[in-house]
Coordinates of C-alpha atoms in Angstrom, one line a residue:
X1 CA -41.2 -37.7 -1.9
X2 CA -37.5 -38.6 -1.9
X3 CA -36.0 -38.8 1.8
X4 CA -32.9 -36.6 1.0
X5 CA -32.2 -33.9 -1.5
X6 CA -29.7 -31.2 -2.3
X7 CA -27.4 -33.7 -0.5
X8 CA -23.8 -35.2 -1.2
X9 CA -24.3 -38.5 -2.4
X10 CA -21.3 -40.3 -0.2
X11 CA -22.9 -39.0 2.9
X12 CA -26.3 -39.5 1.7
X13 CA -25.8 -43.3 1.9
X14 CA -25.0 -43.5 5.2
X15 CA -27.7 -41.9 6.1
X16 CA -30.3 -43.6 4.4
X17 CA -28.6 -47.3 5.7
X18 CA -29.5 -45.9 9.2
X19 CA -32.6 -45.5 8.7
X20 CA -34.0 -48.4 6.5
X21 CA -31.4 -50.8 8.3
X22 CA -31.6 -49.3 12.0
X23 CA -34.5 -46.9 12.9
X24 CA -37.2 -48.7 11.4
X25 CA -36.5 -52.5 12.1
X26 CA -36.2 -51.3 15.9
X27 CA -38.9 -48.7 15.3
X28 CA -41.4 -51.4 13.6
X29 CA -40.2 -53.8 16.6
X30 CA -41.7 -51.8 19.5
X31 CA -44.9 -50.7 17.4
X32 CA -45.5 -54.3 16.4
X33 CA -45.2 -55.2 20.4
X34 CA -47.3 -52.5 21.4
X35 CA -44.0 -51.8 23.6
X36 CA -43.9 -47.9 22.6
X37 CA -44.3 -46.6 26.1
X38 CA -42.8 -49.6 28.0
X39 CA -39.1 -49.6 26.7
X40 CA -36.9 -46.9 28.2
X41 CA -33.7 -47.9 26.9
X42 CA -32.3 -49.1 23.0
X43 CA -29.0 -51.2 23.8
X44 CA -26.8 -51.5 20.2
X45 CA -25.0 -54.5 20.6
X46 CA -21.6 -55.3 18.9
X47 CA -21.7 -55.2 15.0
X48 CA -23.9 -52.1 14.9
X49 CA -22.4 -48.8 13.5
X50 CA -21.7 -46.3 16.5
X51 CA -22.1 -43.6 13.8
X52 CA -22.8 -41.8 10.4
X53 CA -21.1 -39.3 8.1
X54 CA -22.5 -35.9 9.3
X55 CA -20.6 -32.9 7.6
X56 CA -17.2 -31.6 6.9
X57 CA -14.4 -30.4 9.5
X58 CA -11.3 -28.3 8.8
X59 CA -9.2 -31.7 7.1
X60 CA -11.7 -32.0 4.5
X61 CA -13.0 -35.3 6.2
X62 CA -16.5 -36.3 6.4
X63 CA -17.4 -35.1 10.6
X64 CA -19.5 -38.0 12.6
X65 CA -22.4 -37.7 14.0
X66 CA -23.9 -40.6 16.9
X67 CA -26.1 -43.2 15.8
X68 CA -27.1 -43.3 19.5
X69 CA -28.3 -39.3 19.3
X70 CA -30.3 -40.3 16.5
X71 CA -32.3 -43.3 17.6
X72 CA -32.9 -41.4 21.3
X73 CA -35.4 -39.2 19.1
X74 CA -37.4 -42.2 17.1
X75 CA -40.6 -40.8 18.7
X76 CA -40.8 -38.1 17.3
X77 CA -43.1 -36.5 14.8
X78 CA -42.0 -36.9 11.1
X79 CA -39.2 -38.8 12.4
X80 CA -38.1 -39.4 8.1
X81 CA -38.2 -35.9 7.8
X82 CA -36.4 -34.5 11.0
X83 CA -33.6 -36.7 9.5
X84 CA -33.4 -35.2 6.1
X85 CA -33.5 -31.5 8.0
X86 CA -30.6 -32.2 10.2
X87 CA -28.4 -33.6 7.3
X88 CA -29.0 -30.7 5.0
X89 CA -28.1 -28.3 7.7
X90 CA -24.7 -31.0 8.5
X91 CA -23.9 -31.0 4.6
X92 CA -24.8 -27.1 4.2
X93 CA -21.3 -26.6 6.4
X94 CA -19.1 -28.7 5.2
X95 CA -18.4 -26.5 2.0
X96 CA -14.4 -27.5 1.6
X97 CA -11.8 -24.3 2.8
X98 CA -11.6 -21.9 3.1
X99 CA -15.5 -21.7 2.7
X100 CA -15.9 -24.1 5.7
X101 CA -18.2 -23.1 8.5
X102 CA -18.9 -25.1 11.7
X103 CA -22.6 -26.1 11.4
X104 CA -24.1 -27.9 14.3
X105 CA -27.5 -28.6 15.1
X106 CA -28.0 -28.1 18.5
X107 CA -30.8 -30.1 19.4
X108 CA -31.2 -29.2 23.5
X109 CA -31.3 -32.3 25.7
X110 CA -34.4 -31.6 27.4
X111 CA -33.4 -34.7 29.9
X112 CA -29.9 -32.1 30.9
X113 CA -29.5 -31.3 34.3
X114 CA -32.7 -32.8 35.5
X115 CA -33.1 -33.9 39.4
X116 CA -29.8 -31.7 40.8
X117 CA -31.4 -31.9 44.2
X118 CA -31.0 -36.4 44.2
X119 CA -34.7 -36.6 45.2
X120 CA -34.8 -39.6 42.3
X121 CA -38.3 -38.4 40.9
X122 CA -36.5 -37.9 37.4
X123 CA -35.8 -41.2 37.0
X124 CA -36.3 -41.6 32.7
X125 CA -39.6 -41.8 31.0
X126 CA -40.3 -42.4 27.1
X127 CA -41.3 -39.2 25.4
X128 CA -42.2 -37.6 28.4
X129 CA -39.2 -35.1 28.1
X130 CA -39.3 -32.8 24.7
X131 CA -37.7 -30.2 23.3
X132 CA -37.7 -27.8 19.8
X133 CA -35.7 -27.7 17.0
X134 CA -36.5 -25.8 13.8
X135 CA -39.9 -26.3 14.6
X136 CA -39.6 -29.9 14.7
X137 CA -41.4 -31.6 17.9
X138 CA -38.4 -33.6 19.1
X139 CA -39.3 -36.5 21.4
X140 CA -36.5 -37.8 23.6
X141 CA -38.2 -41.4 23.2
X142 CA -35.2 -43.7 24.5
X143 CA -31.9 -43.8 26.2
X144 CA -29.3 -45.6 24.0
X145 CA -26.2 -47.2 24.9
X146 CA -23.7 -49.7 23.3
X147 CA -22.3 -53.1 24.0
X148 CA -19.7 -52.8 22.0
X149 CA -15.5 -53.2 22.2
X150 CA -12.1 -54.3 20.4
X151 CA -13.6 -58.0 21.4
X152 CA -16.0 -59.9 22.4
X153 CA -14.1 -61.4 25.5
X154 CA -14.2 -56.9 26.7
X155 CA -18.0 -57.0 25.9
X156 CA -18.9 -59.8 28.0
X157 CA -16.1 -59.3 30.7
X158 CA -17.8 -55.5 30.8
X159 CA -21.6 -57.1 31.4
X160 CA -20.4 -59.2 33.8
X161 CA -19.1 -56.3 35.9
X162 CA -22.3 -54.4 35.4
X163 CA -24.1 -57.3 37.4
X164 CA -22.5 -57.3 40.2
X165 CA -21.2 -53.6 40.9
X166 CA -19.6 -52.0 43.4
X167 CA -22.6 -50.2 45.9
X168 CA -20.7 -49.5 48.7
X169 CA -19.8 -45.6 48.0
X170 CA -16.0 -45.9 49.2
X171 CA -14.4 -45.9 46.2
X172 CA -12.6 -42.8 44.9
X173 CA -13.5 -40.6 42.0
X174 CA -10.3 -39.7 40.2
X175 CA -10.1 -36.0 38.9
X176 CA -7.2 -35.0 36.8
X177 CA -7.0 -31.5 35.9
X178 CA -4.6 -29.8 34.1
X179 CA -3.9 -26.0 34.0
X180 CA -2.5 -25.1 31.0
X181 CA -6.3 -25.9 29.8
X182 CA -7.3 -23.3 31.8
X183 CA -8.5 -20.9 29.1
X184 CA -11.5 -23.8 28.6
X185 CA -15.0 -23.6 29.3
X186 CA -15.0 -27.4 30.6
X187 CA -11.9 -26.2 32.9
X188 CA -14.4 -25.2 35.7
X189 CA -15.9 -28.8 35.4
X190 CA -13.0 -30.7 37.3
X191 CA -13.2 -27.9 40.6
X192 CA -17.3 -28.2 40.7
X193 CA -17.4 -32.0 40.1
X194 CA -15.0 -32.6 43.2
X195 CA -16.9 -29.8 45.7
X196 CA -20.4 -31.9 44.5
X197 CA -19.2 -35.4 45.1
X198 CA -17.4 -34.4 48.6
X199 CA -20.5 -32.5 49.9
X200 CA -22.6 -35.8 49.3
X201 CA -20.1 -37.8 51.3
X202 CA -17.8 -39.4 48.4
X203 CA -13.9 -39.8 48.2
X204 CA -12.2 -37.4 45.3
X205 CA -8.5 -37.3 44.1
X206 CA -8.2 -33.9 42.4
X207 CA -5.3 -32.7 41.3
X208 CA -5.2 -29.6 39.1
X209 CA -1.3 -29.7 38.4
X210 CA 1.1 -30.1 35.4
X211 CA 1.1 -34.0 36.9
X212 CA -0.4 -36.8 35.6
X213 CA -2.6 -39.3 37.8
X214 CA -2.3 -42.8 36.8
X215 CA -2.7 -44.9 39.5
X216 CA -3.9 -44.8 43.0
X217 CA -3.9 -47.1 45.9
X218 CA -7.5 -47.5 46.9
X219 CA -10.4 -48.4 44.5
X220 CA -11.2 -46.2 41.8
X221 CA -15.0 -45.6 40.4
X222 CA -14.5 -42.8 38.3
X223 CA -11.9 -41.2 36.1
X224 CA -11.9 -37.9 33.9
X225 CA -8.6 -35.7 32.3
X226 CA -7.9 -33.8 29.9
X227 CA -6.1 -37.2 28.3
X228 CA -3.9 -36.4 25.6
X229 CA -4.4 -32.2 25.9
X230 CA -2.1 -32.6 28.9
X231 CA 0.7 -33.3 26.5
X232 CA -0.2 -30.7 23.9
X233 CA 2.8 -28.9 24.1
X234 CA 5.2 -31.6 24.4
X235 CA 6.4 -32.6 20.4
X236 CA 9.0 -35.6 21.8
X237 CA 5.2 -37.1 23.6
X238 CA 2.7 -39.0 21.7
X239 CA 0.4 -42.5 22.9
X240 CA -2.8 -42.4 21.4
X241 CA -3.2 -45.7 23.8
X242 CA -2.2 -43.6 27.0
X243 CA -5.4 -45.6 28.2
X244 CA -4.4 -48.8 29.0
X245 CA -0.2 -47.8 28.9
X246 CA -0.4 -45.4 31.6
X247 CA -3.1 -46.1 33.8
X248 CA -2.9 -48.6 36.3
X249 CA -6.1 -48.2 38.9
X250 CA -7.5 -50.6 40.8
X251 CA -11.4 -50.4 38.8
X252 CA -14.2 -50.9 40.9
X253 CA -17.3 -53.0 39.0
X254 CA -19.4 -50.1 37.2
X255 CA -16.3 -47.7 36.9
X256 CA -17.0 -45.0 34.3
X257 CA -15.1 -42.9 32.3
X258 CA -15.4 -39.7 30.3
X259 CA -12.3 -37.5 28.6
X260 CA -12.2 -33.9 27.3
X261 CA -10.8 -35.2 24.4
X262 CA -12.3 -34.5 20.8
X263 CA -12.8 -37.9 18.7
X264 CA -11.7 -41.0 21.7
X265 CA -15.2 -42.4 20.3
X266 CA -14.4 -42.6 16.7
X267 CA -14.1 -46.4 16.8
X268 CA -15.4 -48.4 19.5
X269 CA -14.6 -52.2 17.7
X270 CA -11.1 -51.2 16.3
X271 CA -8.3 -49.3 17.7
X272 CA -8.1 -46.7 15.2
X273 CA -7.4 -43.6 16.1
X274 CA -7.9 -39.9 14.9
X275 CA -4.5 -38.2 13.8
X276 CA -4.3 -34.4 13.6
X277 CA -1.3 -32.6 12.5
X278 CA 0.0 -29.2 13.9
X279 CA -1.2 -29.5 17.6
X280 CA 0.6 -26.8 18.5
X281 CA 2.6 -25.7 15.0
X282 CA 5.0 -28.3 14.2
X283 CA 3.7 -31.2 16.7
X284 CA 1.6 -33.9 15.6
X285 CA -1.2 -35.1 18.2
X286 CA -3.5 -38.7 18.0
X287 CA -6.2 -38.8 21.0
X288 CA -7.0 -41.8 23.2
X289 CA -9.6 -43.8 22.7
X290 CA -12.3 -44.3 25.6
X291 CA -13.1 -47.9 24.5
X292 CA -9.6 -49.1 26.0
X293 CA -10.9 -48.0 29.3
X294 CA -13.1 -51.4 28.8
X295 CA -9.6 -53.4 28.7
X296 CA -8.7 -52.4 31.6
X297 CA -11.3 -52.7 33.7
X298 CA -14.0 -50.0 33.1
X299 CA -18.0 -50.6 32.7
X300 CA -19.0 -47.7 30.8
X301 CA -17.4 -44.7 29.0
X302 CA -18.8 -41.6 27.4
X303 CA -17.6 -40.6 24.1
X304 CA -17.3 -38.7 21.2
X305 CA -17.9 -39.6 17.5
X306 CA -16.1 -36.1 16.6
X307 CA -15.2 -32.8 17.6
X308 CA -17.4 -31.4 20.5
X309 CA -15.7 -28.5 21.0
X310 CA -17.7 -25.7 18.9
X311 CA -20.5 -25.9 21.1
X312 CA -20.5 -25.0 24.2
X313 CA -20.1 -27.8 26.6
X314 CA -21.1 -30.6 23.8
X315 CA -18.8 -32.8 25.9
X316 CA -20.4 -35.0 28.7
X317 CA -20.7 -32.4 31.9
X318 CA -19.0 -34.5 34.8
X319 CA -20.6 -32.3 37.2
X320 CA -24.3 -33.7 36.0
X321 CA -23.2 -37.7 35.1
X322 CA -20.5 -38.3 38.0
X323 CA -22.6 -37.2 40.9
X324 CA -25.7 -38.5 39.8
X325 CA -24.5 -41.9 39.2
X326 CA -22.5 -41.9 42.6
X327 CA -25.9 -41.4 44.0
X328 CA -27.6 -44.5 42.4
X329 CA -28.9 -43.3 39.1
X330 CA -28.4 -45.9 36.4
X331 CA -25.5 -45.6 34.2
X332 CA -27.5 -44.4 31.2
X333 CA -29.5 -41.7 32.9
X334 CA -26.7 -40.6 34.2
X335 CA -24.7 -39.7 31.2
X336 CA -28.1 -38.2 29.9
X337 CA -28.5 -36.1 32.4
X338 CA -25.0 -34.6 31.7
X339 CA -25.4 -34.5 28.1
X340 CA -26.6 -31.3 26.6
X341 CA -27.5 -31.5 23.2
X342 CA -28.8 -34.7 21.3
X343 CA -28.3 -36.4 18.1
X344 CA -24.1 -35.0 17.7
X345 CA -21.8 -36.7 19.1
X346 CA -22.0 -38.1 22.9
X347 CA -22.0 -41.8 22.7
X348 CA -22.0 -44.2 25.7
X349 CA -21.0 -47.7 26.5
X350 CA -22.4 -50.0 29.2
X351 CA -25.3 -51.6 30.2
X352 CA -28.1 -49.0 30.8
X353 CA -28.9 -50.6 33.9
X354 CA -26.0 -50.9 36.3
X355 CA -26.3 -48.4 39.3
X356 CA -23.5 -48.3 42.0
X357 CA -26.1 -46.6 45.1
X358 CA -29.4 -47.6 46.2
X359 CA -31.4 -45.0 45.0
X360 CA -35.3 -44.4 45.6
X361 CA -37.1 -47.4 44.8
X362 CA -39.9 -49.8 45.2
X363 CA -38.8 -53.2 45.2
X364 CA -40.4 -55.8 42.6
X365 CA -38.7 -58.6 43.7
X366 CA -37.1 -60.1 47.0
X367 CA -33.9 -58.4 47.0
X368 CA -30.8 -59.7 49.4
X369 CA -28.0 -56.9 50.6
X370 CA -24.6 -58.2 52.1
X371 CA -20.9 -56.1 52.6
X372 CA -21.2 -52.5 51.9
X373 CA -24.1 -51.3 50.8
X374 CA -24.8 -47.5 50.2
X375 CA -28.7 -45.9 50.7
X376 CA -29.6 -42.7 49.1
X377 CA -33.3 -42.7 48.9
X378 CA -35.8 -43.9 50.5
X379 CA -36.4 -48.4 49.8
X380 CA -39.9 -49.3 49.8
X381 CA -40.7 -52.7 50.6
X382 CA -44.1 -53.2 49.0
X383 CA -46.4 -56.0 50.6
X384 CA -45.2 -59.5 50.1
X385 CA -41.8 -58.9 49.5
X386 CA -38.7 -59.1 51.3
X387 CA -35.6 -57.5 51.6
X388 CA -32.5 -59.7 53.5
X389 CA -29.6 -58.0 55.0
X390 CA -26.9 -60.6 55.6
X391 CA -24.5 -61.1 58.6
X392 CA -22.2 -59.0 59.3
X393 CA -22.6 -56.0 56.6
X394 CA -22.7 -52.4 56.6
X395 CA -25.9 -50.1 55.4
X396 CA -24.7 -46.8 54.7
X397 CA -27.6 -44.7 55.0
X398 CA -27.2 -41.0 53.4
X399 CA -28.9 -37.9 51.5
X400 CA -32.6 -39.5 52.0
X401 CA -31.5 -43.1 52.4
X402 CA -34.5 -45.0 54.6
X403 CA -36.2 -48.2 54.4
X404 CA -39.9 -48.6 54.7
X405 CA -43.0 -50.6 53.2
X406 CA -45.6 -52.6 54.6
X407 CA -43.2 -56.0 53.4
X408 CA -40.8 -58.0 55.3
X409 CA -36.8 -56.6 56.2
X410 CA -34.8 -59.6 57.6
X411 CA -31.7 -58.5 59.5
X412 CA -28.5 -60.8 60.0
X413 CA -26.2 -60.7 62.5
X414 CA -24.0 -58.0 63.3
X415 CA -25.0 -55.7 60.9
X416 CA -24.4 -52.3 60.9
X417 CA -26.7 -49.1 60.1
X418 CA -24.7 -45.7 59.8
X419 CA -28.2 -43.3 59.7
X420 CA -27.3 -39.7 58.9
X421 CA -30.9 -38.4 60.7
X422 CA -32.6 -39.4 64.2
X423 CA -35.8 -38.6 62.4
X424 CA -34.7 -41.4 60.2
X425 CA -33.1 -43.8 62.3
X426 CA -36.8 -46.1 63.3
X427 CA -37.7 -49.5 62.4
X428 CA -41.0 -50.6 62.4
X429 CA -41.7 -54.1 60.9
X430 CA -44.4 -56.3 61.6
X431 CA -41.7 -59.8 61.5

């Protein structure tokens, strides 16, 4: 049986190069290595396509959808064939105008919103979290990121960040509202993000004026506007690279980033950039680009292959991803967990692995702490290994931060535990 019919030949192709040159090689990989259930994350280094032809939009061009979307699902039932039903319903929309209709499949992220209460026991599992789509079985099999950016010098510069992250919980989470967007769903985002990182003990600049942040004393770890939208009205203002022209932060190791702006992930490698005309009538308007977030600094960025706006909140929710990560979830469940739909157009960059908190967790290995190091669930120090705490550092311990275990804790010299419980606040240790 053919793998696609009824369907536009130009997009077909794409489609088809996914799966035979994609999908399967990493598909038959992890079968072949009887790895099915021990891989949790896909990481698409630089070189692979960040996306696929999907359907039409309102300029007649082909719309985007994630390669990442796609390849979280690989698991599932009839995999060839859940491919073939979500480009017919893409291609069935994008009929040119004025017969156009916005055709989305929304496939519900069935890893959204998990674990609001930080106890950490929602940590990611391989097809353990499911969902239904046109009565397809759909899987949500692995977490995929990119490695990926204009060069390979911002690739590796960005890994090397991720290795060594900031875990001390003081820097500040930069907020940058605007309200003349107001009259948006994701308005309500920027107020709710900043009331659930403060109540957990973080540092927030929020601003919900006509002003633009773009640079702040202290240490920055995160960073979300309205980019370009501020601007929207303003026909003498246009820099599609207001990314690395405007903001000047001081970036933390494992600062993220995420925009309410529609199509600052349609190119990763490249600076090219998505021109629309008539932004209001008789202005033209080009978005930023998330991936020159990795210039400057940044270790991971959420984007969007193309317009999220038609579904309600198919943009990254900052009040899931930011607080979750400032907590110690990796960077890639994070962004998951804020992520409501699957296989559109959410796309993330960074190494799955980097976490800026200690979150709950059994060590594997011996583990050393020194400076400023922030607990927010329980450490368990399993027999036989050993945690070290060097002279002269801080241990921040908040939410359910505690250490415990039948293992060895060394403590330096003059180090410091700030314990937010009494009932918390005992060591036993055998050494």
């Amino acid at each position: 049986m053919p793998l696609f019919f009824n369907c536009h030949k130009s997009g077909e192709h794409s489609w088809k190069y996914f799966l035979n040159y994609v999908a399967n090689p990493i598909k038959e990989h992890i079968n072949n290595h009887n790895l099915t259930s021990t891989i949790r994350y896909i990481v698409l280094c630089k070189g692979v396509p960040s996306k696929i032809q999907a359907g039409g939009d309102f300029s007649m061009c082909n719309g985007n959808v994630a390669v990442a979307g796609l390849l979280s699902m690989l698991n599932s039932n009839n995999y060839e064939l859940l491919l073939s039903a979500l480009y017919t319903y893409y291609r069935n929309g994008s009929i040119p105008p004025p017969y156009y209709t916005y055709r989305m499949p929304t496939i519900n992220n069935p890893y959204y919103n998990t674990d609001p209460g930080y106890t950490f026991n929602y940590r990611f599992k391989p097809d353990y979290f499911t969902t239904i789509w046109n009565n397809f079985p759909i899987k949500l099999s692995y977490l995929v990121s990119h490695l990926d950016g204009i060069s390979y010098d911002v690739v590796v510069n960005m890994i090397d960040r991720s290795i060594d992250p900031d875990v001390s919980g003081t820097a500040f989470w930069v907020l940058d509202d605007d309200p003349t967007m107001a009259g948006f769903t994701e308005a309500a985002q920027f107020s709710t993000t900043k009331y659930l990182l403060e109540s957990k003990g973080f540092n927030v600049v929020y601003d919900n004026t006509n002003n633009w942040i773009t640079s702040y004393p202290n240490n920055v770890m995160g960073f979300s506007s309205w980019g370009t939208h501020a601007e929207d009205g303003n026909c003498e203002w246009e820099d599609s690279a207001w990314v690395v022209d405007s903001l000047n932060f001081n970036l933390s190791n494992g600062a993220i980033f995420n925009t309410f702006e529609s199509f600052n992930g349609t190119s990763l490698t490249t600076l090219a950039w998505r021109h629309i005309d008539n932004i209001p009538p008789s202005c033209n308007h080009t978005q930023g680009l998330a991936t020159q977030f990795l210039q400057i600094g940044g270790t991971g960025i959420v984007a969007h292959a193309w317009e999220p706006y038609y579904t309600p909140l198919g943009v990254n929710d900052n009040t899931k991803t930011f607080p979750a990560y400032a907590m110690g979830y990796n960077l890639i469940d994070a962004f998951y967990k804020g992520q409501k739909y699957l296989g559109w157009v959410n796309m993330v960059v960074g190494d799955p692995l980097t976490a800026i908190a200690w979150g709950k967790q059994s060590l594997i290995t011996d583990l050393s702490w020194e400076g400023t190091n922030l607990v927010t669930g329980e450490i368990d120090i399993p027999e036989l290994e050993t945690l070290t705490i060097a002279n002269n550092s801080v241990i921040n311990l908040r939410h359910q931060g505690f250490i415990t275990g039948e293992g060895k804790l060394i403590i330096g010299q003059n180090v410091t535990f700030n314990i937010y419980s009494w009932e918390k606040g005992l060591f036993l240790s055998y050494d």
